[in-house]
PDB file of C-alpha atoms in Angstrom:
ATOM      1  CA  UNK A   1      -8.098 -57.885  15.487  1.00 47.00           C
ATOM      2  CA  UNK A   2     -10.719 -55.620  13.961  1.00 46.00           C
ATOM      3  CA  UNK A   3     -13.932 -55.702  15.522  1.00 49.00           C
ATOM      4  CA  UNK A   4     -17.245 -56.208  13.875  1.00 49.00           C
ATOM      5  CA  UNK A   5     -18.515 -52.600  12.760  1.00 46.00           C
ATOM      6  CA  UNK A   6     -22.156 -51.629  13.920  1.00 48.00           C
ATOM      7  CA  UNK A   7     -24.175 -51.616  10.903  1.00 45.00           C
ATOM      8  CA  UNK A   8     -22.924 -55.215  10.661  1.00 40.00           C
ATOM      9  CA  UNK A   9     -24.171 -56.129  14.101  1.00 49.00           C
ATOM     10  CA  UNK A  10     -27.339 -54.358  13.444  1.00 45.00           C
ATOM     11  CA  UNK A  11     -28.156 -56.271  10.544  1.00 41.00           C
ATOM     12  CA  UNK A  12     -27.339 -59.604  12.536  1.00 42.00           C
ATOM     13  CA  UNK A  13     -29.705 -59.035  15.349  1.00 43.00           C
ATOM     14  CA  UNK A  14     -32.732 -58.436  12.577  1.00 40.00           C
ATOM     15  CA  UNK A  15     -32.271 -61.773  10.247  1.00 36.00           C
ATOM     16  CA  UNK A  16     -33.404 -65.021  11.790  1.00 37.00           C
ATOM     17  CA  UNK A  17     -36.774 -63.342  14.295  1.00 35.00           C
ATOM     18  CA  UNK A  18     -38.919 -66.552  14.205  1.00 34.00           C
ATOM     19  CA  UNK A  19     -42.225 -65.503  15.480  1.00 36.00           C
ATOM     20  CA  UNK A  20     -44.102 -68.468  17.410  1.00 37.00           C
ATOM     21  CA  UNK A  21     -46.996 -67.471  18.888  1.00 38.00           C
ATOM     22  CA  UNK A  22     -50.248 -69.427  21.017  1.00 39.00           C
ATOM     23  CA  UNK A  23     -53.758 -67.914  22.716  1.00 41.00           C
ATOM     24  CA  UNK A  24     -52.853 -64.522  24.524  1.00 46.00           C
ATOM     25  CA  UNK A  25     -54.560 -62.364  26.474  1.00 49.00           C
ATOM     26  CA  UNK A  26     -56.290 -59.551  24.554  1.00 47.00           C
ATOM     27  CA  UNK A  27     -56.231 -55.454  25.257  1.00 44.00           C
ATOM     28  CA  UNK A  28     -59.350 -53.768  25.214  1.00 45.00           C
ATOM     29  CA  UNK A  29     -57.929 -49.948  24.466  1.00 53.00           C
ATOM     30  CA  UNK A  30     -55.893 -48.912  21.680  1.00 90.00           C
ATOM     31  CA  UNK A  31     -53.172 -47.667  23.857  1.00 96.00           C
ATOM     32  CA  UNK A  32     -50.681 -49.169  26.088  1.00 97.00           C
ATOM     33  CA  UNK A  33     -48.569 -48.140  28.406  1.00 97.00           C
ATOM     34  CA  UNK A  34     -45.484 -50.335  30.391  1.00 96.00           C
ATOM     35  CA  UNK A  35     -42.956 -48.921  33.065  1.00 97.00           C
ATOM     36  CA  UNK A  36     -39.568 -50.690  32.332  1.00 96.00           C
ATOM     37  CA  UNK A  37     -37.379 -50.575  35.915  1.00 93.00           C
ATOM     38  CA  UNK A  38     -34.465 -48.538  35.620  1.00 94.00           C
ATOM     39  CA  UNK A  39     -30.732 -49.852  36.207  1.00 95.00           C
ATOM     40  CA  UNK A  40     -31.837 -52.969  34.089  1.00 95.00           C
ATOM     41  CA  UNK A  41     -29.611 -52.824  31.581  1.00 95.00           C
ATOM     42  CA  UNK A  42     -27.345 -55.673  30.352  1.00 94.00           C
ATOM     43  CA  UNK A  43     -23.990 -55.668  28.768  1.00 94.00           C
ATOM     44  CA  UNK A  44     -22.796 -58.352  26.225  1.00 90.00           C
ATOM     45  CA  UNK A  45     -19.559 -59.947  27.059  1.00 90.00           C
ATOM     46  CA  UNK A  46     -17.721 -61.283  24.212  1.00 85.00           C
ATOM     47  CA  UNK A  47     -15.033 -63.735  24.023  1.00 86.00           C
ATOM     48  CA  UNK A  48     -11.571 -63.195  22.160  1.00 83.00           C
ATOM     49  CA  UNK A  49     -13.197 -64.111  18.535  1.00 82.00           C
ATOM     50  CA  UNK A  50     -15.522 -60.875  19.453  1.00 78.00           C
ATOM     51  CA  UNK A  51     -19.190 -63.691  19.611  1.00 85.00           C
ATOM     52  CA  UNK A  52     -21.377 -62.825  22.342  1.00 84.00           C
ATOM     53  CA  UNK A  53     -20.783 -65.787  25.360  1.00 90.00           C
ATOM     54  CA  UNK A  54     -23.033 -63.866  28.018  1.00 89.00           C
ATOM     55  CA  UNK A  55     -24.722 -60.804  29.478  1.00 91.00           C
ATOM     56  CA  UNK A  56     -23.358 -59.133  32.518  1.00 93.00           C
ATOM     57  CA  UNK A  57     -25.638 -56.120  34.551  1.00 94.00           C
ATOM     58  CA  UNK A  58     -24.626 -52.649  33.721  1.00 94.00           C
ATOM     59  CA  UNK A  59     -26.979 -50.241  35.581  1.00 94.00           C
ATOM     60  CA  UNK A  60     -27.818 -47.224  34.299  1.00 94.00           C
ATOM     61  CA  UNK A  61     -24.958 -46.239  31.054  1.00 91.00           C
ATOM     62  CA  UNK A  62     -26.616 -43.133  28.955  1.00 89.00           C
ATOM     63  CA  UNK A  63     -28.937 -44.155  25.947  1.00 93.00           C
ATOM     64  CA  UNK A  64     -29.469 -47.094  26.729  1.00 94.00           C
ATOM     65  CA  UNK A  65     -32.040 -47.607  29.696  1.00 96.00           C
ATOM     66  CA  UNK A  66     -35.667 -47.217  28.929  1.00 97.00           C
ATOM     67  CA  UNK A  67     -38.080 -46.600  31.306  1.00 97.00           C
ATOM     68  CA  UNK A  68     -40.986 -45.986  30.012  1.00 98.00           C
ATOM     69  CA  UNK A  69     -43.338 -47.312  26.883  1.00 98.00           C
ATOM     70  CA  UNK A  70     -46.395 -45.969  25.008  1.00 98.00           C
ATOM     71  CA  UNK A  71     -47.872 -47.564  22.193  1.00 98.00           C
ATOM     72  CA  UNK A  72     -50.910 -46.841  19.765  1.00 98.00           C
ATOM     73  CA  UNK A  73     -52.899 -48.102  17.662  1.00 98.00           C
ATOM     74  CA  UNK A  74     -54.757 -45.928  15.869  1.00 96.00           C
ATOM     75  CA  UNK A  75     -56.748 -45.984  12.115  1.00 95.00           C
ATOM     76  CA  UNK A  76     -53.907 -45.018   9.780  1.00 96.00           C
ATOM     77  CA  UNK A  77     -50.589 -45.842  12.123  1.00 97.00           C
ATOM     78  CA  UNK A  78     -49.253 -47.438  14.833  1.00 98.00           C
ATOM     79  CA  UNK A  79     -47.609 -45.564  17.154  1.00 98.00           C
ATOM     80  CA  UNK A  80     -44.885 -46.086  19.899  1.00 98.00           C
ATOM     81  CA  UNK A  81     -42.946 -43.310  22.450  1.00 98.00           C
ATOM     82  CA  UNK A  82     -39.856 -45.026  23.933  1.00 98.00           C
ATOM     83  CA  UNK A  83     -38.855 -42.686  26.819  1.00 98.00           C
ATOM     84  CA  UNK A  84     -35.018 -43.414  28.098  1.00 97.00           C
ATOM     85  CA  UNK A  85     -33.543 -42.341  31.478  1.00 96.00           C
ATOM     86  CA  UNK A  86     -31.168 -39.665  29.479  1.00 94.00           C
ATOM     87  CA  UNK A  87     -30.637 -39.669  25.804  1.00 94.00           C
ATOM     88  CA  UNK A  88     -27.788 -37.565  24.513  1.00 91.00           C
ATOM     89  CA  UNK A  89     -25.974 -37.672  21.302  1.00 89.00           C
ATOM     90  CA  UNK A  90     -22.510 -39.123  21.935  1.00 80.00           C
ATOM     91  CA  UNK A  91     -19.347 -39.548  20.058  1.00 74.00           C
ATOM     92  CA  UNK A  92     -20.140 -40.897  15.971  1.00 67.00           C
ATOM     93  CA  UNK A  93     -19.112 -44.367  16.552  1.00 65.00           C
ATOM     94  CA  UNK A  94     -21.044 -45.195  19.587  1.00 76.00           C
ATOM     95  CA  UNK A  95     -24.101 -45.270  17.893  1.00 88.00           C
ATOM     96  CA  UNK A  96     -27.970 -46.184  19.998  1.00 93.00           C
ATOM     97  CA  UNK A  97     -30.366 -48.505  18.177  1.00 94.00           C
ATOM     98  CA  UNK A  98     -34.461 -48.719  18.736  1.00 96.00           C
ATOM     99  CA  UNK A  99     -36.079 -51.317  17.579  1.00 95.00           C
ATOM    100  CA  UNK A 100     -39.650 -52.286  17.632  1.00 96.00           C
ATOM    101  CA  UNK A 101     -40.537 -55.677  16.421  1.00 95.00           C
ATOM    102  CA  UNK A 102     -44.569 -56.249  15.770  1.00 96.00           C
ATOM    103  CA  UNK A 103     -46.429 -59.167  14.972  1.00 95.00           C
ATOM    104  CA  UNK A 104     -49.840 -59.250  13.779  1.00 96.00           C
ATOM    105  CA  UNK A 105     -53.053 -61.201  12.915  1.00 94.00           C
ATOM    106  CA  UNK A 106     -51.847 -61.973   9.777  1.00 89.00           C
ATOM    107  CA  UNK A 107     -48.958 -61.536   7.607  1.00 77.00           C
ATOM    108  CA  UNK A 108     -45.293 -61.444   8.604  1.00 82.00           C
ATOM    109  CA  UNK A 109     -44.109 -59.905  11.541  1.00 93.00           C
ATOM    110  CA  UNK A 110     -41.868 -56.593  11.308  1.00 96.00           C
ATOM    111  CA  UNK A 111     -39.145 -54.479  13.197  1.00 96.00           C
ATOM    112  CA  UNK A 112     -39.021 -51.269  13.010  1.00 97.00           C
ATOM    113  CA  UNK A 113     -35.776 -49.651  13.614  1.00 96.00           C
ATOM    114  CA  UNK A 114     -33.878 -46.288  14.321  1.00 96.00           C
ATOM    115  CA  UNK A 115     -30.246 -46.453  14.720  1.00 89.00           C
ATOM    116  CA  UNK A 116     -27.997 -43.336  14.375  1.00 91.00           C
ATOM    117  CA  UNK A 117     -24.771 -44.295  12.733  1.00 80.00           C
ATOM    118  CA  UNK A 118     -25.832 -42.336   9.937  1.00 72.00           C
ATOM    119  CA  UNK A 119     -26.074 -38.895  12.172  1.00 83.00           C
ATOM    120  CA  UNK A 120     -27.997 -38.293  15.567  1.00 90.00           C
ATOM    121  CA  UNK A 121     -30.991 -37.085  14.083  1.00 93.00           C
ATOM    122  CA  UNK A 122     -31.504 -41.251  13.557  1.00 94.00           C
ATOM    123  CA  UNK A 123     -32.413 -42.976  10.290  1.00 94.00           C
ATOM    124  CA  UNK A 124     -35.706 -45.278  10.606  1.00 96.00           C
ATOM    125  CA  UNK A 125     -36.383 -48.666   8.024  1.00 96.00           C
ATOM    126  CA  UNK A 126     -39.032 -51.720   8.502  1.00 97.00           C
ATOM    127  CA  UNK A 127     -37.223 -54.837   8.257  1.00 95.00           C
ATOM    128  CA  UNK A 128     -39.016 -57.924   7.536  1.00 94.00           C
ATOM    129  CA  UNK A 129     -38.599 -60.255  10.480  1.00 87.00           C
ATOM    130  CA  UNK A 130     -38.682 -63.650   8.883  1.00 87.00           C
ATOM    131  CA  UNK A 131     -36.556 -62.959   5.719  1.00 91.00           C
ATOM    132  CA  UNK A 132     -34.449 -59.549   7.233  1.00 91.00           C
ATOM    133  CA  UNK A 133     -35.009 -57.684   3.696  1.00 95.00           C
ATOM    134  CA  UNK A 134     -35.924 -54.440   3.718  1.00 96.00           C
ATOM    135  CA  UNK A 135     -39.986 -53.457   3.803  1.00 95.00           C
ATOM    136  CA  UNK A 136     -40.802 -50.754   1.377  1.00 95.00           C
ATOM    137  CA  UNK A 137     -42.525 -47.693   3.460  1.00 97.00           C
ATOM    138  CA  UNK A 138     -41.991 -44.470   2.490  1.00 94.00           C
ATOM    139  CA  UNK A 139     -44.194 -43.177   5.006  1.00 96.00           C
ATOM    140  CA  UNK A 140     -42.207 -44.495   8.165  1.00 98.00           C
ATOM    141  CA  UNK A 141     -41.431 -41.582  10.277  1.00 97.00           C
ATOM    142  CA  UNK A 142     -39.545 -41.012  13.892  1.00 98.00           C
ATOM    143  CA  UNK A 143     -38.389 -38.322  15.672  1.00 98.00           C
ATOM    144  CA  UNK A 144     -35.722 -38.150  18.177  1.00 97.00           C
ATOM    145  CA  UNK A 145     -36.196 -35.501  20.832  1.00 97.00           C
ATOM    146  CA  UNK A 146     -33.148 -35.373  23.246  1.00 95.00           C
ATOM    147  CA  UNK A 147     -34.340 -32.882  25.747  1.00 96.00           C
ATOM    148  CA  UNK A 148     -37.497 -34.925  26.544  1.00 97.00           C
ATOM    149  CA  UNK A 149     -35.082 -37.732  25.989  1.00 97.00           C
ATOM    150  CA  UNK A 150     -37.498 -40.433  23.947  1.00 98.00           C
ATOM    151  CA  UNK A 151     -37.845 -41.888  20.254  1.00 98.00           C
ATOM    152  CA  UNK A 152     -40.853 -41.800  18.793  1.00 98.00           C
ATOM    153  CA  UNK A 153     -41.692 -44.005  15.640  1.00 98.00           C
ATOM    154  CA  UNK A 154     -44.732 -43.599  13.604  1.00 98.00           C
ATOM    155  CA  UNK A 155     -45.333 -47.231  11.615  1.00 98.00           C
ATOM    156  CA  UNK A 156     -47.821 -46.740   8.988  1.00 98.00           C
ATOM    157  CA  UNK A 157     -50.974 -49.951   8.873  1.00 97.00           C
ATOM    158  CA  UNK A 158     -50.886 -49.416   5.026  1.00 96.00           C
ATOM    159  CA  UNK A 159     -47.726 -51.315   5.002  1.00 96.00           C
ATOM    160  CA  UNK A 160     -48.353 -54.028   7.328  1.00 95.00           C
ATOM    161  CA  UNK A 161     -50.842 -55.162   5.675  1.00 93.00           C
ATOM    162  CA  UNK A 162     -53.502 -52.556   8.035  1.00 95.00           C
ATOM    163  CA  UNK A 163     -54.028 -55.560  11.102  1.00 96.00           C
ATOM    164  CA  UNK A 164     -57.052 -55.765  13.193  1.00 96.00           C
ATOM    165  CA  UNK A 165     -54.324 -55.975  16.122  1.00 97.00           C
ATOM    166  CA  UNK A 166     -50.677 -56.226  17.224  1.00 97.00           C
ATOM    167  CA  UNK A 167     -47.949 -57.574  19.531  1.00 96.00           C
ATOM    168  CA  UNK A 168     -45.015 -55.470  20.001  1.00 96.00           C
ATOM    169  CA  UNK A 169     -41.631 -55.663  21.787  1.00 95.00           C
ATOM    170  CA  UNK A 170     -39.216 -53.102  22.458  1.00 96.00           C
ATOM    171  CA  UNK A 171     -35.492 -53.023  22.429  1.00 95.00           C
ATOM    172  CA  UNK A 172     -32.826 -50.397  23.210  1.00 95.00           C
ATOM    173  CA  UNK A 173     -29.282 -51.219  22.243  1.00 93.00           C
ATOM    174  CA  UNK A 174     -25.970 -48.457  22.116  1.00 91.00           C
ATOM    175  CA  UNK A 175     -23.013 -50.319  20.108  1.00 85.00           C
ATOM    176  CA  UNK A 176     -19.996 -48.858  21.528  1.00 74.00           C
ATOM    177  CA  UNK A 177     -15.984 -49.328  20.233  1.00 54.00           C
ATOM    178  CA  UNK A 178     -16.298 -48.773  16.822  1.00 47.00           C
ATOM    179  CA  UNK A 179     -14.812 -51.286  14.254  1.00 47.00           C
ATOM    180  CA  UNK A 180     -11.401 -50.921  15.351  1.00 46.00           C
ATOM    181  CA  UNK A 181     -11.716 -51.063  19.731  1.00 48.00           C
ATOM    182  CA  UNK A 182     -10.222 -53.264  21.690  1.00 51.00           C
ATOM    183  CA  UNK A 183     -12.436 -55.621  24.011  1.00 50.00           C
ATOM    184  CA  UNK A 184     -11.666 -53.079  26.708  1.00 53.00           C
ATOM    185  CA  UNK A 185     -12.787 -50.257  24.812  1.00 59.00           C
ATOM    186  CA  UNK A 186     -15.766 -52.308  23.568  1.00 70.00           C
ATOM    187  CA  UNK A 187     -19.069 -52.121  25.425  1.00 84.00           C
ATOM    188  CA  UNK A 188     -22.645 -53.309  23.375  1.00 91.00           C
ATOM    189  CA  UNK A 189     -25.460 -52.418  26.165  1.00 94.00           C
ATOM    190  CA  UNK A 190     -28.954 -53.608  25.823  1.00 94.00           C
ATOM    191  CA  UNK A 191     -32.656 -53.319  27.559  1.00 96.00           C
ATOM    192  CA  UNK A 192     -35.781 -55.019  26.761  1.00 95.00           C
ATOM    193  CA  UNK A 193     -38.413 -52.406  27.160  1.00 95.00           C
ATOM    194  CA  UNK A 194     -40.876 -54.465  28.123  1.00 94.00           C
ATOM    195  CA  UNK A 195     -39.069 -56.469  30.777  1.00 91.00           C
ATOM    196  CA  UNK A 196     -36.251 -56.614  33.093  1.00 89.00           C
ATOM    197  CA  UNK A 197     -34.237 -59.716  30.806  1.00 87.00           C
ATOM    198  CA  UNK A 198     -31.852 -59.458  28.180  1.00 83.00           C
ATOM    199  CA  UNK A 199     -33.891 -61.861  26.332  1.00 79.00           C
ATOM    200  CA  UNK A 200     -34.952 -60.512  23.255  1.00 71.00           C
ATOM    201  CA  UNK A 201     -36.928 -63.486  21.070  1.00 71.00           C
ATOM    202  CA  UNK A 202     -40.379 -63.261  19.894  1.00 67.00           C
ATOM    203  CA  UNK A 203     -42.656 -65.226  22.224  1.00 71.00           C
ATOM    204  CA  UNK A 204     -44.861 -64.960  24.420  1.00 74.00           C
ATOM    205  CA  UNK A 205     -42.702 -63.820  27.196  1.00 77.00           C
ATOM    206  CA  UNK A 206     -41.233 -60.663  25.340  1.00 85.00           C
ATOM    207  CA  UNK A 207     -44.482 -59.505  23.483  1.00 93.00           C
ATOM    208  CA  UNK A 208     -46.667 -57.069  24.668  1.00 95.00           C
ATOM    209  CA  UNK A 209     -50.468 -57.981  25.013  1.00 95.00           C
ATOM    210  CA  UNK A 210     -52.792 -57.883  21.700  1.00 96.00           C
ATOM    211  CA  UNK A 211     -53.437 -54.151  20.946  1.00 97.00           C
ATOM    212  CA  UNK A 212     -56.240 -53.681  18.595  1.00 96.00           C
ATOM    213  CA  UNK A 213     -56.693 -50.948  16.371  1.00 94.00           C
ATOM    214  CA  UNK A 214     -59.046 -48.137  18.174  1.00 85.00           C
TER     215      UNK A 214
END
């Protein structure tokens, strides 16, 4: 049976972010900086129907294991360096996906994403995180830089609505298979930057610490 194609399964991991949030503690600088453990990667295991039933360790598999992240928060943009064991482009339909969800003081929360089925120099958009439509910001940059192996994404404050601070989490996915792969041939892996879980919902337990605006 055909299997769901990528920019599907991208979409369905944006829609449906419900941000819940209670008193947290604040970060003095406008930078952080978290070491994610390598090997901590997780790979979905799907049933016949292709749904996701469970998460199964997977080490180390190129593009997909982050180690390392930096994140800013300076006057005009917020800033954040995902650095990955090895990043390499790979074949065109097994695709790697950043994303970068934020919450803020006030107004929605966001994701920012870069995903490469389009070509490996990535495509970046700003989704918002309680409807999944599309945020208009023509200034969203990134840059992918496979010899120093890390995606960088440059999220202008203008359109978030310029918050006094932010919560991020990070998330590193590579969609493998294609729309046509068998379950064999299939593998989706995934690491939460900020932790050693597959969890990936916006609470307390996958959000970074306040960052204000320096």
């Amino acid at each position: 049976m055909a299997r769901p194609r990528p920019a599907l399964r991208v979409a369905a991991l944006v829609v449906g972010f419900v941000t819940c949030l209670s008193v947290v503690p604040v970060a003095a600088a406008a930078t952080q900086h978290t070491d994610d453990a390598t090997g901590d990667v997780w790979e979905a295991v799907r049933d016949d129907e292709g749904y996701v039933v469970g998460w199964d360790h997977a080490g180390s598999p190129g593009n997909a294991d982050v180690v390392a992240v930096d994140a800013g928060h300076e006057r005009r943009q917020i800033v954040f360096t995902v650095r990955l064991a090895e990043l390499a482009r790979g074949p065109q339909h097994d695709p790697f996906i950043s994303q970068e969800r934020m919450v803020f003081d006030h107004g929605p929360g966001v994701t920012a994403e870069v995903h490469t089925t389009l070509g490996w120099h990535g495509r970046s958009f700003l989704f918002s995180s309680v409807t999944g439509n599309r945020v208009r910001c023509p200034d969203l940059r990134h840059e992918i830089d496979y010899a120093a192996d890390t995606v960088q994404v440059w999220v202008p404050r203008s359109c978030v609505h310029r918050p006094r601070w932010v919560r991020y989490s990070v998330t590193q996915w590579t969609l493998g298979g294609g729309s046509t792969a068998t379950l064999e041939d299939d593998h989706d892996y995934f690491d939460n930057g900020l932790n050693p879980t597959h969890h990936r919902r916006v609470d307390d337990a996958n959000l970074s610490a306040r960052l204000r605006r320096g």
